[in-house]
Amino acid sequence: MKILKAVLLIVFLAAISNVNAQDKTKAEKKLKWMDKDKNGTVSLEEMKIFYKGKTNKKGEPLKVDLMFLGLDKNNDEQITLEELKQPIDWKLAKQKSKEKK
């Protein structure tokens, strides 16, 4: 029984590390595609160009401005690789959007 628990723990930890590696790879690829000026970050303008014409599952245009605000956690108006790895914080994005008005 102890061996089974140990094996399950090892498999679980391996699966988690594999998922994290995949997320990192996706974020790195997305940064590479969006970063037109190759400075290692993504500006709002670069993000708008990347998502131009793209829609959500409902067929509605993506809210790129809100996406950007929800990713830019440190408010430096640039999205870094670390920020891109994190999920969009829609609550933060809506709060920042209200503050700008």
CSV table of C-alpha atoms in Angstrom, one decimal:
chain,number,residue,atom,x,y,z
A,1,MET,CA,0.0,0.0,0.0
A,2,LYS,CA,2.8,2.4,0.8
A,3,ILE,CA,4.4,1.7,-2.5
A,4,LEU,CA,1.2,2.4,-4.4
A,5,LYS,CA,0.8,5.8,-2.5
A,6,ALA,CA,4.4,6.7,-3.4
A,7,VAL,CA,3.9,5.8,-7.1
A,8,LEU,CA,0.7,7.8,-7.2
A,9,LEU,CA,2.4,10.8,-5.7
A,10,ILE,CA,5.3,10.6,-8.2
A,11,VAL,CA,2.9,10.3,-11.1
A,12,PHE,CA,0.9,13.3,-9.8
A,13,LEU,CA,4.0,15.5,-9.3
A,14,ALA,CA,5.2,14.5,-12.8
A,15,ALA,CA,1.9,15.5,-14.3
A,16,ILE,CA,1.9,18.8,-12.6
A,17,SER,CA,5.4,19.7,-13.8
A,18,ASN,CA,4.4,18.7,-17.3
A,19,VAL,CA,1.4,21.0,-17.3
A,20,ASN,CA,3.5,23.9,-16.0
A,21,ALA,CA,6.1,23.3,-18.8
A,22,GLN,CA,3.3,23.3,-21.4
A,23,ASP,CA,1.9,26.6,-20.0
A,24,LYS,CA,5.4,28.1,-20.1
A,25,THR,CA,5.9,27.0,-23.7
A,26,LYS,CA,2.5,28.5,-24.7
A,27,ALA,CA,3.2,31.8,-23.1
A,28,GLU,CA,6.7,32.0,-24.7
A,29,LYS,CA,5.2,31.3,-28.1
A,30,LYS,CA,2.4,33.8,-27.7
A,31,LEU,CA,5.0,36.4,-26.5
A,32,LYS,CA,7.1,35.7,-29.5
A,33,TRP,CA,4.2,36.1,-31.9
A,34,MET,CA,2.9,39.3,-30.3
A,35,ASP,CA,6.2,41.1,-29.6
A,36,LYS,CA,6.7,42.9,-32.9
A,37,ASP,CA,9.5,45.2,-31.8
A,38,LYS,CA,11.3,42.3,-30.1
A,39,ASN,CA,11.8,44.1,-26.8
A,40,GLY,CA,10.6,41.1,-24.7
A,41,THR,CA,7.3,42.6,-23.7
A,42,VAL,CA,3.9,43.2,-25.3
A,43,SER,CA,2.4,46.7,-25.5
A,44,LEU,CA,-1.4,47.3,-25.8
A,45,GLU,CA,-0.9,48.2,-29.5
A,46,GLU,CA,1.0,45.0,-30.2
A,47,MET,CA,-1.8,43.0,-28.5
A,48,LYS,CA,-4.5,44.8,-30.5
A,49,ILE,CA,-2.6,44.0,-33.8
A,50,PHE,CA,-2.3,40.3,-32.7
A,51,TYR,CA,-6.0,39.9,-31.8
A,52,LYS,CA,-7.3,42.1,-34.7
A,53,GLY,CA,-10.4,40.4,-36.3
A,54,LYS,CA,-10.4,37.5,-33.7
A,55,THR,CA,-13.6,36.7,-31.8
A,56,ASN,CA,-14.7,34.8,-28.7
A,57,LYS,CA,-16.8,31.6,-28.7
A,58,LYS,CA,-19.9,33.7,-29.1
A,59,GLY,CA,-18.5,35.4,-32.3
A,60,GLU,CA,-18.1,38.7,-30.5
A,61,PRO,CA,-14.9,40.8,-31.0
A,62,LEU,CA,-12.4,40.2,-28.2
A,63,LYS,CA,-12.1,42.9,-25.5
A,64,VAL,CA,-8.4,43.4,-26.0
A,65,ASP,CA,-8.3,46.5,-23.8
A,66,LEU,CA,-9.7,44.6,-20.9
A,67,MET,CA,-7.5,41.6,-21.6
A,68,PHE,CA,-4.5,43.8,-21.4
A,69,LEU,CA,-5.6,45.5,-18.2
A,70,GLY,CA,-6.2,42.1,-16.6
A,71,LEU,CA,-2.7,40.8,-17.6
A,72,ASP,CA,-0.7,44.0,-16.7
A,73,LYS,CA,-0.6,43.3,-13.0
A,74,ASN,CA,2.1,45.9,-12.2
A,75,ASN,CA,0.6,48.7,-14.3
A,76,ASP,CA,3.7,49.4,-16.4
A,77,GLU,CA,1.7,49.3,-19.7
A,78,GLN,CA,3.7,46.3,-20.8
A,79,ILE,CA,3.0,42.6,-20.6
A,80,THR,CA,6.0,40.4,-19.6
A,81,LEU,CA,6.4,36.7,-20.1
A,82,GLU,CA,5.6,36.2,-16.4
A,83,GLU,CA,2.4,38.2,-16.6
A,84,LEU,CA,1.4,36.3,-19.8
A,85,LYS,CA,1.8,33.0,-17.9
A,86,GLN,CA,-0.9,34.1,-15.5
A,87,PRO,CA,-4.7,33.9,-16.2
A,88,ILE,CA,-6.4,37.2,-17.1
A,89,ASP,CA,-7.8,38.9,-14.0
A,90,TRP,CA,-11.1,40.1,-15.3
A,91,LYS,CA,-12.1,41.6,-12.0
A,92,LEU,CA,-8.9,43.7,-11.9
A,93,ALA,CA,-9.4,44.7,-15.6
A,94,LYS,CA,-12.9,46.0,-15.0
A,95,GLN,CA,-11.7,47.9,-11.9
A,96,LYS,CA,-8.9,49.5,-13.8
A,97,SER,CA,-11.2,50.3,-16.7
A,98,LYS,CA,-13.6,52.2,-14.3
A,99,GLU,CA,-10.7,54.1,-12.8
A,100,LYS,CA,-9.5,55.3,-16.2
A,101,LYS,CA,-12.9,56.9,-17.0
